[in-house]
Tab-separated table of N, CA and C in Angstrom:
chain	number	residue	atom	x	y	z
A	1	UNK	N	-40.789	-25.690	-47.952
A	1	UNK	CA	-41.253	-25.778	-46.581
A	1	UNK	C	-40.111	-26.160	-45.650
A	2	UNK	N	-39.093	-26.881	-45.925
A	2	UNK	CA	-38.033	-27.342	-45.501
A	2	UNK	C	-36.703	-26.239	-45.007
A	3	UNK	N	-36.738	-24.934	-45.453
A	3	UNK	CA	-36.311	-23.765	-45.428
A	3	UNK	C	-36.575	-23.302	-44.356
A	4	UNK	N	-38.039	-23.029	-44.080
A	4	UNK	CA	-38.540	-22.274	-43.129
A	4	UNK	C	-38.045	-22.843	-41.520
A	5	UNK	N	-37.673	-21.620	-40.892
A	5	UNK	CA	-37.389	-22.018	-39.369
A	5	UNK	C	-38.391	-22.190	-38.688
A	6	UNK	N	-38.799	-22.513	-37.707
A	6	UNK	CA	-39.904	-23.218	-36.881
A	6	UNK	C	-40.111	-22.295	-35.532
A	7	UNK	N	-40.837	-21.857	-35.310
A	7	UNK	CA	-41.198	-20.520	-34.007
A	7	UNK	C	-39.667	-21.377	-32.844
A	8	UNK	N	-39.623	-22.732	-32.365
A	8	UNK	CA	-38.945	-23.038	-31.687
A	8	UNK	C	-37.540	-22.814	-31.939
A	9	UNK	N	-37.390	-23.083	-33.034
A	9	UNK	CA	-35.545	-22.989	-33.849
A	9	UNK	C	-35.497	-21.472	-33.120
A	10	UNK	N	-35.911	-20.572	-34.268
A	10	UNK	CA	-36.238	-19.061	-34.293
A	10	UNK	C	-35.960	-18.645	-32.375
A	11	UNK	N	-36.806	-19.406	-31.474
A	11	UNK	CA	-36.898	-18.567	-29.984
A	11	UNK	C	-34.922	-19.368	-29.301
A	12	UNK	N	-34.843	-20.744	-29.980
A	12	UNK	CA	-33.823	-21.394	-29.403
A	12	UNK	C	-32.562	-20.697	-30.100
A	13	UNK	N	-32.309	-19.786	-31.433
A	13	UNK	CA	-30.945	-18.900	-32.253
A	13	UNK	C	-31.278	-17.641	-30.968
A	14	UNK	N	-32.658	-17.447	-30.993
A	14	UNK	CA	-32.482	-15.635	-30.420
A	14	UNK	C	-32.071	-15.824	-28.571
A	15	UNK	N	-32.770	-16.326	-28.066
A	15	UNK	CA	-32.448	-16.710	-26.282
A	15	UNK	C	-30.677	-17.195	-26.288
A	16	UNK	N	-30.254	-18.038	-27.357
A	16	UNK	CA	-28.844	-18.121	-27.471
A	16	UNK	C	-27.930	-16.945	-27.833
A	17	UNK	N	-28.649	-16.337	-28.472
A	17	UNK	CA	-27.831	-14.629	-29.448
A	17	UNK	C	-27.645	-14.243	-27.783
A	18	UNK	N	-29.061	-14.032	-27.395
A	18	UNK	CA	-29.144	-13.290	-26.156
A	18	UNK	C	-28.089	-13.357	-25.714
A	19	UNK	N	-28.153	-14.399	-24.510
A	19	UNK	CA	-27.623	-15.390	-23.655
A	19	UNK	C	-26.070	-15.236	-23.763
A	20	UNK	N	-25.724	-15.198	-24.963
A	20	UNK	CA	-24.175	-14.887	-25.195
A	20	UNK	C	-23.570	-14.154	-24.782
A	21	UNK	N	-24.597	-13.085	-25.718
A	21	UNK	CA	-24.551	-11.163	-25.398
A	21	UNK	C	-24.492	-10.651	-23.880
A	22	UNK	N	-25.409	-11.447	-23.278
A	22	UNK	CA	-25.167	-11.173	-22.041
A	22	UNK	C	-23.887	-12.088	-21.132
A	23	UNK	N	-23.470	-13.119	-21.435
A	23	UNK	CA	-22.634	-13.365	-20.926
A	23	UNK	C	-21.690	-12.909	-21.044
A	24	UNK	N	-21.018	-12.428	-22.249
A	24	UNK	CA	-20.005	-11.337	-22.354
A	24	UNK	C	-20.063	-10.598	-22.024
A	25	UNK	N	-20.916	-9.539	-21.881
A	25	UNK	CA	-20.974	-8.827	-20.670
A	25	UNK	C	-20.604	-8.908	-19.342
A	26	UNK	N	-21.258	-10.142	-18.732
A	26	UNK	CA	-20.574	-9.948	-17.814
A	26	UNK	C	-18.848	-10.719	-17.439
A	27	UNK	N	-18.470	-11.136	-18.080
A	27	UNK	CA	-17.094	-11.531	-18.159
A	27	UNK	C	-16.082	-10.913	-18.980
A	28	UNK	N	-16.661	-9.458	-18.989
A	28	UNK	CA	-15.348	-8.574	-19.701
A	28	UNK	C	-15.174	-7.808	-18.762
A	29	UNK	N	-15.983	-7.223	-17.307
A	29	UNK	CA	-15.400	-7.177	-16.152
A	29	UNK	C	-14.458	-8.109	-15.305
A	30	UNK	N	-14.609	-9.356	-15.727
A	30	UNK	CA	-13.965	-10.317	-14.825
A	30	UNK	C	-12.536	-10.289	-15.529
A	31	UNK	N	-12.813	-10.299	-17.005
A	31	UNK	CA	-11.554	-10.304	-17.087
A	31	UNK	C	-10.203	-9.188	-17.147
A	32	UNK	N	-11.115	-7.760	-17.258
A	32	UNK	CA	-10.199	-7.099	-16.982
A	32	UNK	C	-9.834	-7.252	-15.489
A	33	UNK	N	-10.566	-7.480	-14.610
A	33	UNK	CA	-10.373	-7.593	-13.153
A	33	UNK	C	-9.538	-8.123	-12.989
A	34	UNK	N	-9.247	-9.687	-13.665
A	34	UNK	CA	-7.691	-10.466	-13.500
A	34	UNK	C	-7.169	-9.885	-14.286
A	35	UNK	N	-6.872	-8.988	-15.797
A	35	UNK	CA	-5.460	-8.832	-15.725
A	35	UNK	C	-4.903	-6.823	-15.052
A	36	UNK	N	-5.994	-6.374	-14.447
A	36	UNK	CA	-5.760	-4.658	-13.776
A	36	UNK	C	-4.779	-5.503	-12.919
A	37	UNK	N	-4.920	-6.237	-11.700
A	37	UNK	CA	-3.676	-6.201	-10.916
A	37	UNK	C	-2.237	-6.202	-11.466
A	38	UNK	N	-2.046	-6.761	-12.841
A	38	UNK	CA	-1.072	-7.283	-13.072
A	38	UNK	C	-0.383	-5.979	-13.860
A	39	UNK	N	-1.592	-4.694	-14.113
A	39	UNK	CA	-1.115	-3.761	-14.564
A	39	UNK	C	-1.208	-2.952	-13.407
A	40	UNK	N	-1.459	-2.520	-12.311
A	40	UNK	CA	-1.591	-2.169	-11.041
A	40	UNK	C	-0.430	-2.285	-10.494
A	41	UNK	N	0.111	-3.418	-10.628
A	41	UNK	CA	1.741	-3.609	-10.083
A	41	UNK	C	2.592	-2.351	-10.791
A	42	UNK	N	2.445	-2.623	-11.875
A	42	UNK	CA	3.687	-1.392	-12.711
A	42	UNK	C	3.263	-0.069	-12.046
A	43	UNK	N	1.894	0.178	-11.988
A	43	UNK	CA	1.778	1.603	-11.822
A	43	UNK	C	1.783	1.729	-10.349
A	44	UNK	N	1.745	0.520	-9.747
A	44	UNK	CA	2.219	0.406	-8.137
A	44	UNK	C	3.146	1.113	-7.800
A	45	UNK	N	4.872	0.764	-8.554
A	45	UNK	CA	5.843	1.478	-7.909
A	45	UNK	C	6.149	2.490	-7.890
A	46	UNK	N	5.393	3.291	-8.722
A	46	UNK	CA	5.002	5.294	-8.737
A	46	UNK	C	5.602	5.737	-7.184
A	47	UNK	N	6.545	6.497	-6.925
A	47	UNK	CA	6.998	7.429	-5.937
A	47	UNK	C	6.252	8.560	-5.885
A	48	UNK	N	6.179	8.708	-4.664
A	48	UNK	CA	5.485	10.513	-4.314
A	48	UNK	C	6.895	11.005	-3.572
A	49	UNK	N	6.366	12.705	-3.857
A	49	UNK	CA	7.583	13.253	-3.534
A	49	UNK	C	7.312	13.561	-1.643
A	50	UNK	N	7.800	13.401	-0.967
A	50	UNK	CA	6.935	13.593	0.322
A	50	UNK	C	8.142	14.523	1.093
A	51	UNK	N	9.521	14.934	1.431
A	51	UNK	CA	10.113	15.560	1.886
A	51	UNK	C	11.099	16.143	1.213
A	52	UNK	N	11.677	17.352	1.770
A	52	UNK	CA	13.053	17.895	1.094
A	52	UNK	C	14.189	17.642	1.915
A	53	UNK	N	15.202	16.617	1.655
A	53	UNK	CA	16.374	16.127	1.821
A	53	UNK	C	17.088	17.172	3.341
A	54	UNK	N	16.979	17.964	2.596
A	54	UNK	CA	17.506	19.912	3.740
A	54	UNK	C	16.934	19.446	5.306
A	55	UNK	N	15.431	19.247	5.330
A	55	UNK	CA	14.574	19.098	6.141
A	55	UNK	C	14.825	17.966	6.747
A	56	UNK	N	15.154	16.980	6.751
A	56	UNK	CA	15.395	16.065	7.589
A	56	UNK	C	16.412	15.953	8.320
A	57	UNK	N	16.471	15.213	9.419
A	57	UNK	CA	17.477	15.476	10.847
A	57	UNK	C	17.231	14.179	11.431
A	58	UNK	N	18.676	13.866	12.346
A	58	UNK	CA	18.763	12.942	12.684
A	58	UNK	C	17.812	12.495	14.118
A	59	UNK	N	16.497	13.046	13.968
A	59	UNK	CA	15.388	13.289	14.839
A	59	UNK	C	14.551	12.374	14.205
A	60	UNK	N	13.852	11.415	13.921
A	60	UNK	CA	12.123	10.857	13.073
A	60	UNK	C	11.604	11.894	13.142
A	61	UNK	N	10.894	12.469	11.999
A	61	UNK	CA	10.012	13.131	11.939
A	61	UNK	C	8.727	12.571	11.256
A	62	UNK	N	7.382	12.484	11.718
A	62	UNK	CA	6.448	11.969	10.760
A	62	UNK	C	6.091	12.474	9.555
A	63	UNK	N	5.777	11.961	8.196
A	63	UNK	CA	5.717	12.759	6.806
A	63	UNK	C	4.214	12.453	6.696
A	64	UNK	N	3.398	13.306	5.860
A	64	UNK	CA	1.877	11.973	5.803
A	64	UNK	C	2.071	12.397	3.982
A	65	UNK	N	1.742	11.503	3.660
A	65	UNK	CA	1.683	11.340	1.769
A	65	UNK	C	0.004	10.904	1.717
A	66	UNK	N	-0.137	10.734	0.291
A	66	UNK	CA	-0.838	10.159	-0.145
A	66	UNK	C	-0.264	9.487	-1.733
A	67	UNK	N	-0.950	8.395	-1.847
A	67	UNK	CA	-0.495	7.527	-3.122
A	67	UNK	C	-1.734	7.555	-3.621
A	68	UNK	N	-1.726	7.131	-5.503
A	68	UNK	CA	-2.917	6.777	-5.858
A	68	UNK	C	-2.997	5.315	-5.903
A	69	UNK	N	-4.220	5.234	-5.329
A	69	UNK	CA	-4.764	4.111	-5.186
A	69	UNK	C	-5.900	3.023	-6.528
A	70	UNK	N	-5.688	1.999	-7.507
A	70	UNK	CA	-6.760	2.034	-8.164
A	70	UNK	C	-7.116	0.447	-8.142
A	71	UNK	N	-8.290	0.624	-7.545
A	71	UNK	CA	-8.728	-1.179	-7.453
A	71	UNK	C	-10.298	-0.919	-8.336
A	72	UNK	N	-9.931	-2.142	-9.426
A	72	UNK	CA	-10.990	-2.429	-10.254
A	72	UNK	C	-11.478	-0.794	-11.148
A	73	UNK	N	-12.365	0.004	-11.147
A	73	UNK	CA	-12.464	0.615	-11.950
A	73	UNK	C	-12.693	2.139	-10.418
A	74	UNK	N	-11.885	1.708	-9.180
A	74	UNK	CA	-12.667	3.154	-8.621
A	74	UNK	C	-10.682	3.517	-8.345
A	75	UNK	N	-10.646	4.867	-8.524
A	75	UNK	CA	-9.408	5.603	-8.201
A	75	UNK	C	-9.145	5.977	-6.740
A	76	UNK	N	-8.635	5.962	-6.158
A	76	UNK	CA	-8.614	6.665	-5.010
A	76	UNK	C	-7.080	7.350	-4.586
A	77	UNK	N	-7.228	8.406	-3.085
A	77	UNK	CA	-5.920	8.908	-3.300
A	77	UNK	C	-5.925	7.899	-1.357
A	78	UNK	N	-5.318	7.003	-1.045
A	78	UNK	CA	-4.658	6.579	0.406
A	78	UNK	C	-3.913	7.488	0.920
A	79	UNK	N	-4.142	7.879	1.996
A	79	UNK	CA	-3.252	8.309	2.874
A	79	UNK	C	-2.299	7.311	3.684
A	80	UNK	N	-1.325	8.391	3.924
A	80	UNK	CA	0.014	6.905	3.992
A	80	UNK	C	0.944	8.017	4.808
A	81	UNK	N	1.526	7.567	5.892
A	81	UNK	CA	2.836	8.123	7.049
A	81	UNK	C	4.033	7.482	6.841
A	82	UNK	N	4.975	8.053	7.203
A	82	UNK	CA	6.347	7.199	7.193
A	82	UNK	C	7.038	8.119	8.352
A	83	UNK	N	7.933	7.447	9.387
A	83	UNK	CA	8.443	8.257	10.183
A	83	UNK	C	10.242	7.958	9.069
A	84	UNK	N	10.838	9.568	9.424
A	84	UNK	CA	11.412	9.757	8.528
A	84	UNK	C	12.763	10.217	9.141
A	85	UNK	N	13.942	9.721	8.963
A	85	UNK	CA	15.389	10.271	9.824
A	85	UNK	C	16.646	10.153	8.605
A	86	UNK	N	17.706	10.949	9.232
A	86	UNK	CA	18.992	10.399	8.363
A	86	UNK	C	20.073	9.877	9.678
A	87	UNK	N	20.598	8.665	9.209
A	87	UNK	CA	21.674	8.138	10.479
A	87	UNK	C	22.286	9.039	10.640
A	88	UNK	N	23.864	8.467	11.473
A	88	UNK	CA	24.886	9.320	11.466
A	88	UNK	C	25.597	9.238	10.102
A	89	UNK	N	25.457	8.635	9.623
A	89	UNK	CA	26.182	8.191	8.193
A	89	UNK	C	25.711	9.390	7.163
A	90	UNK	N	24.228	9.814	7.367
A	90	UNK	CA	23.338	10.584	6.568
A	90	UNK	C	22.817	9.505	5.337
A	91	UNK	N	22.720	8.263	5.509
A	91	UNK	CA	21.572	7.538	4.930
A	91	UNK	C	20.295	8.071	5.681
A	92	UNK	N	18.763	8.139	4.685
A	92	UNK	CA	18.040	8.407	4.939
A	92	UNK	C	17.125	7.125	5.285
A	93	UNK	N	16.331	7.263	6.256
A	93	UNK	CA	15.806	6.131	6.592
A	93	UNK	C	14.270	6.423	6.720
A	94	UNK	N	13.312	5.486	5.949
A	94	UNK	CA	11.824	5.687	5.913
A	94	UNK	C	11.034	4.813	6.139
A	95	UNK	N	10.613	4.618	7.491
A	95	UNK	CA	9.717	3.370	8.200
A	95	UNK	C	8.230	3.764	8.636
A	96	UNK	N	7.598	2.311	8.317
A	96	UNK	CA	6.067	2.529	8.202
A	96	UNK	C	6.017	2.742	9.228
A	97	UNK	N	4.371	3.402	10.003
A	97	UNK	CA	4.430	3.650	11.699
A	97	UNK	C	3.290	2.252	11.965
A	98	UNK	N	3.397	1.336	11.092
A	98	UNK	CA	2.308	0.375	11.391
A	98	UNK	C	2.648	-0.485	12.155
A	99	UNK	N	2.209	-0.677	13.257
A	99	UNK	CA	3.153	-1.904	14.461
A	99	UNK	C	2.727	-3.162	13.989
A	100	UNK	N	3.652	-4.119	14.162
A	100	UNK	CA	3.462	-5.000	12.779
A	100	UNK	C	2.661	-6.135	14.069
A	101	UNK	N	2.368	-5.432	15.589
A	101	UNK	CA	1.849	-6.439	16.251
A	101	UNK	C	0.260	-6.743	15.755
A	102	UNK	N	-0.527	-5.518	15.541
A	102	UNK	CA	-1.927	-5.611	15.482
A	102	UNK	C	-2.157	-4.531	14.760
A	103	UNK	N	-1.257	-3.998	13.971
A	103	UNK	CA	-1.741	-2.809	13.289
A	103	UNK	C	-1.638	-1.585	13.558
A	104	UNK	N	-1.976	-1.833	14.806
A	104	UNK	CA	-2.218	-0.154	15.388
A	104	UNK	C	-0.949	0.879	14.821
A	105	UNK	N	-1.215	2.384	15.182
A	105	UNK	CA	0.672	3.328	14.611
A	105	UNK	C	1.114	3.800	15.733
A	106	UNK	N	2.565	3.202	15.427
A	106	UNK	CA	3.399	3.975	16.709
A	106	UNK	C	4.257	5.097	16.663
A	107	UNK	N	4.335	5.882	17.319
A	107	UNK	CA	4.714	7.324	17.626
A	107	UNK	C	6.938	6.740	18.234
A	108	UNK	N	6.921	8.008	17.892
A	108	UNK	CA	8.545	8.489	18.318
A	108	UNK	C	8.482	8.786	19.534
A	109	UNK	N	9.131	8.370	20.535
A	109	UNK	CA	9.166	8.987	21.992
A	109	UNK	C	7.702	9.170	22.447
A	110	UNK	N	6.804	7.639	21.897
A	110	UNK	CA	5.635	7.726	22.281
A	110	UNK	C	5.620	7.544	24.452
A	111	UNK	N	6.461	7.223	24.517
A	111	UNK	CA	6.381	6.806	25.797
A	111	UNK	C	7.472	7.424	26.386
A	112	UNK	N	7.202	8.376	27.483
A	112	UNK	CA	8.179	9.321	27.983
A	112	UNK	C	9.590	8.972	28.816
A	113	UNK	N	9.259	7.120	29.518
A	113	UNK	CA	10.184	6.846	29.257
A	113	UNK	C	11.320	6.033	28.871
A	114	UNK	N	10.872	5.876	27.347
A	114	UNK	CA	11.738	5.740	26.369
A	114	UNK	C	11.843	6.614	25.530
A	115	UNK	N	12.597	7.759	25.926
A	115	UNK	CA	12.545	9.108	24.657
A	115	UNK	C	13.174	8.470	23.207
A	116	UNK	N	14.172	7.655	23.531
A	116	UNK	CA	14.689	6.943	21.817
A	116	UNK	C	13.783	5.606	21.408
A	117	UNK	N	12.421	5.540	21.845
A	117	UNK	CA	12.044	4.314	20.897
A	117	UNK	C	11.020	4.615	20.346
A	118	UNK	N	10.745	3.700	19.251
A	118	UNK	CA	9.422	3.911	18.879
A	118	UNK	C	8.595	2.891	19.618
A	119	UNK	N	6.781	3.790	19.857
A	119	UNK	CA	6.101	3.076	20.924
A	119	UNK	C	4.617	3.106	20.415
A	120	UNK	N	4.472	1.616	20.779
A	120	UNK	CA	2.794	1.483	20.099
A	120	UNK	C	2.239	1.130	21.154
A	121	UNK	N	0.895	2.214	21.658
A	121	UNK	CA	0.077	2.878	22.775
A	121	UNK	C	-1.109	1.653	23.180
A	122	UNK	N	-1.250	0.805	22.101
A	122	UNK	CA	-2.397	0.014	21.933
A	122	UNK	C	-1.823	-1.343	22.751
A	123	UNK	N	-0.442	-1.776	22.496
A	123	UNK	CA	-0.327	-3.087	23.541
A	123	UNK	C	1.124	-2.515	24.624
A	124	UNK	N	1.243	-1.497	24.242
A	124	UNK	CA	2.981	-1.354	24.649
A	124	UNK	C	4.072	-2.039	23.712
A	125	UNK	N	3.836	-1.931	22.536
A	125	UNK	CA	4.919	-2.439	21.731
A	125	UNK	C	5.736	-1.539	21.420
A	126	UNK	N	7.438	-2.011	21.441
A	126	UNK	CA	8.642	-0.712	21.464
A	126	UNK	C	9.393	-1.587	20.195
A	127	UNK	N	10.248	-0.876	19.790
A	127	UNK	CA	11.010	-0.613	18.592
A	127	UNK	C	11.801	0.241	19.026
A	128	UNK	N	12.974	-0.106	18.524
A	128	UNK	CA	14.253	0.660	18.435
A	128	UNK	C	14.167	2.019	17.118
A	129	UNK	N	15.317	2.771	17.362
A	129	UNK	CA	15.453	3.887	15.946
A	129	UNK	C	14.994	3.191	14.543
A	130	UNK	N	15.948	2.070	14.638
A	130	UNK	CA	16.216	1.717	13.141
A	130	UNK	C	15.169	0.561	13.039
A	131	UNK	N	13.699	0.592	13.906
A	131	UNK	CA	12.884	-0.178	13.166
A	131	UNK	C	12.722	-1.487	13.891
A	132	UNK	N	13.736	-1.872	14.682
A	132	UNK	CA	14.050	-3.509	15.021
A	132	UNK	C	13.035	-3.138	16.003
A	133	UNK	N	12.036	-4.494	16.581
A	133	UNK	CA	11.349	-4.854	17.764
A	133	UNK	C	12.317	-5.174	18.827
A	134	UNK	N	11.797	-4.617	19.688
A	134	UNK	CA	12.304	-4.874	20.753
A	134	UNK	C	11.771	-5.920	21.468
A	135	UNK	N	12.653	-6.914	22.235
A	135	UNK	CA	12.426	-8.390	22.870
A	135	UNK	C	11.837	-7.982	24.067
A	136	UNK	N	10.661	-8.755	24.080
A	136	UNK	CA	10.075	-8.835	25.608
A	136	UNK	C	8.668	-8.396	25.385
A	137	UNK	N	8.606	-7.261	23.877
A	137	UNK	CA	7.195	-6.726	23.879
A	137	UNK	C	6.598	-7.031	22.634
A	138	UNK	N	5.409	-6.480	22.619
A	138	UNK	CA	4.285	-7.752	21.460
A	138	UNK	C	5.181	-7.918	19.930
A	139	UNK	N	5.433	-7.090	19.934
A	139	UNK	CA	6.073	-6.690	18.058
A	139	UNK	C	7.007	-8.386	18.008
A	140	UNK	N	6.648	-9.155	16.560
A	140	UNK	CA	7.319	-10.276	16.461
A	140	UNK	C	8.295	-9.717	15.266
A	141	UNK	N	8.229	-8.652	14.909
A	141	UNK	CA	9.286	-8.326	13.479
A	141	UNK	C	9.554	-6.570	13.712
A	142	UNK	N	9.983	-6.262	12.986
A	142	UNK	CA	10.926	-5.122	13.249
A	142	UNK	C	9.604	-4.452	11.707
A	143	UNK	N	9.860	-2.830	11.680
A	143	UNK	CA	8.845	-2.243	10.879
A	143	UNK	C	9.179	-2.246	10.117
A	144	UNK	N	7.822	-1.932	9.028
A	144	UNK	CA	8.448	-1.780	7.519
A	144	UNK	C	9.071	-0.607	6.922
A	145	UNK	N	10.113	-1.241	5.817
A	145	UNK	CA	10.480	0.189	5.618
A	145	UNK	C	10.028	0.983	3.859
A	146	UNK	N	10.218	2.030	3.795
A	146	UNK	CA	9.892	2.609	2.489
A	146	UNK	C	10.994	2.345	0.907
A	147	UNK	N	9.996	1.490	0.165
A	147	UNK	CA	11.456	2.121	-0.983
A	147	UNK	C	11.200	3.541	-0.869
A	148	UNK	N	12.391	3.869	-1.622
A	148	UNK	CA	12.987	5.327	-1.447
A	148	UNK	C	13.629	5.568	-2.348
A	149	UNK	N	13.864	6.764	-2.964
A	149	UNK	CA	15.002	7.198	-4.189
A	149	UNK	C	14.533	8.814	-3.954
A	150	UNK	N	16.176	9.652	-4.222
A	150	UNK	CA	15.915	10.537	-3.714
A	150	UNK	C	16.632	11.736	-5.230
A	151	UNK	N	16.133	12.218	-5.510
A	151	UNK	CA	16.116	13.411	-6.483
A	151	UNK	C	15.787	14.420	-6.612
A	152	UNK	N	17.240	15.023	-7.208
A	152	UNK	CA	16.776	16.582	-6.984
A	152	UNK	C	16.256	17.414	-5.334
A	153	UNK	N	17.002	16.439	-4.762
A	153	UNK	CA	16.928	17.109	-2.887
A	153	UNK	C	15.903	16.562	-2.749
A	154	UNK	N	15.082	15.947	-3.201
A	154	UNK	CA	13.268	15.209	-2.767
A	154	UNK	C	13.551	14.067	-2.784
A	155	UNK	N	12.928	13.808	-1.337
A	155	UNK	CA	12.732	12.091	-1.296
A	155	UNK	C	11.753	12.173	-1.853
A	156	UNK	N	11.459	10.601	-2.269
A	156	UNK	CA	10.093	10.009	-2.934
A	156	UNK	C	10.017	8.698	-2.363
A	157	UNK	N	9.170	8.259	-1.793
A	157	UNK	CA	8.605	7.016	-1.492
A	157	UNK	C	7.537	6.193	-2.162
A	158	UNK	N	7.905	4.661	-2.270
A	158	UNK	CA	6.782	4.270	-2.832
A	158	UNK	C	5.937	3.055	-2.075
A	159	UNK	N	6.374	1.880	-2.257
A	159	UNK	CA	5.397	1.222	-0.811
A	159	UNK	C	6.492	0.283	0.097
A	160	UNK	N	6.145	0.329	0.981
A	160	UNK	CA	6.342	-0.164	2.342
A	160	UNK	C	6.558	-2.024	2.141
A	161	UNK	N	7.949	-2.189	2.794
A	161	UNK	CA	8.525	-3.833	2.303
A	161	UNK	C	8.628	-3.904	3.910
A	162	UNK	N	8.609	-5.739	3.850
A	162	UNK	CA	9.352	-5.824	5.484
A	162	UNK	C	11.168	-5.609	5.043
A	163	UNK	N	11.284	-5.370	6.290
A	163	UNK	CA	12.811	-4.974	6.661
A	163	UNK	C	13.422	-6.630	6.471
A	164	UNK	N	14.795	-6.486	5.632
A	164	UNK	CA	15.895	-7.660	5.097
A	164	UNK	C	14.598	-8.436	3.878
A	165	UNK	N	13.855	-7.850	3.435
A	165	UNK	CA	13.534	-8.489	2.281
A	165	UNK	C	12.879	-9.265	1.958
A	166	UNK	N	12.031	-10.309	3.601
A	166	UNK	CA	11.602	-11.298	3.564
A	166	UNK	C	9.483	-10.646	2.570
């Protein structure tokens, strides 16, 4: 008689079996969730090929890309701009159009007259060629720019840093 489990034992092993079962469940989403970013980073710095070397001029031209995007278990493809020039030197230069005042994107010779700056329409924020804010208007930092590596005549970009590294 001493053998036998008791309806209570019996409901208190199975609601625990349960209970487990289901908690693992739900914490094998959580935990891949903390460690995907950390594999998200590696597959972060993936380059797209977005221009041919030939094609660019010491003019900005806007490029539009897309990157893949993957948060938690959904894929996506972002769309993504870079205004795109080579100096006089013929370094190539690849800056976000995101005005780092409020977001908004600023255009090349958005403002007719400043044909050499870049200009964001939403507060009047100006930028120089190479990215720097210009003093006096909203922008507190200069834009971001693209890593970049260029092969086989194709640029490739991958994501957008502030300018000097900070």
């Amino acid at each position: 008689m001493g053998d036998r489990v008791s309806r209570r034992q019996f409901l208190n092993y199975t609601l625990t079996g349960v209970g487990g079962f289901m908690a693992a469940g739900m914490l094998m989403p959580m935990v891949r969730f903390a460690v995907d970013p950390i594999l998200e980073k590696e597959a972060g710095q993936d380059l797209v090929a977005v221009a041919q070397v030939k094609d660019i001029t010491k003019e900005p031209k806007r490029v539009d890309f897309k990157i893949k995007q993957v948060d938690a278990w959904h894929k996506s493809e972002e769309p993504r701009s870079a205004w795109v020039y080579k100096t006089d030197k013929g370094e190539i230069v690849a800056l976000s159009p995101i005005c780092k005042h409020l977001g908004c994107t600023v255009n090349w010779a958005g403002d007719k007259n400043y044909p050499h700056r870049f200009y964001c329409p939403c507060h009047g924020g100006m930028y120089e060629k190479n990215g720097k804010n210009v003093p006096g208007t909203p922008p507190m930092g200069p834009l971001d720019v693209y890593v970049q590596k260029v092969k086989g005549g194709t640029l490739y970009l991958g994501k957008a840093k502030p300018q000097g590294g900070a």
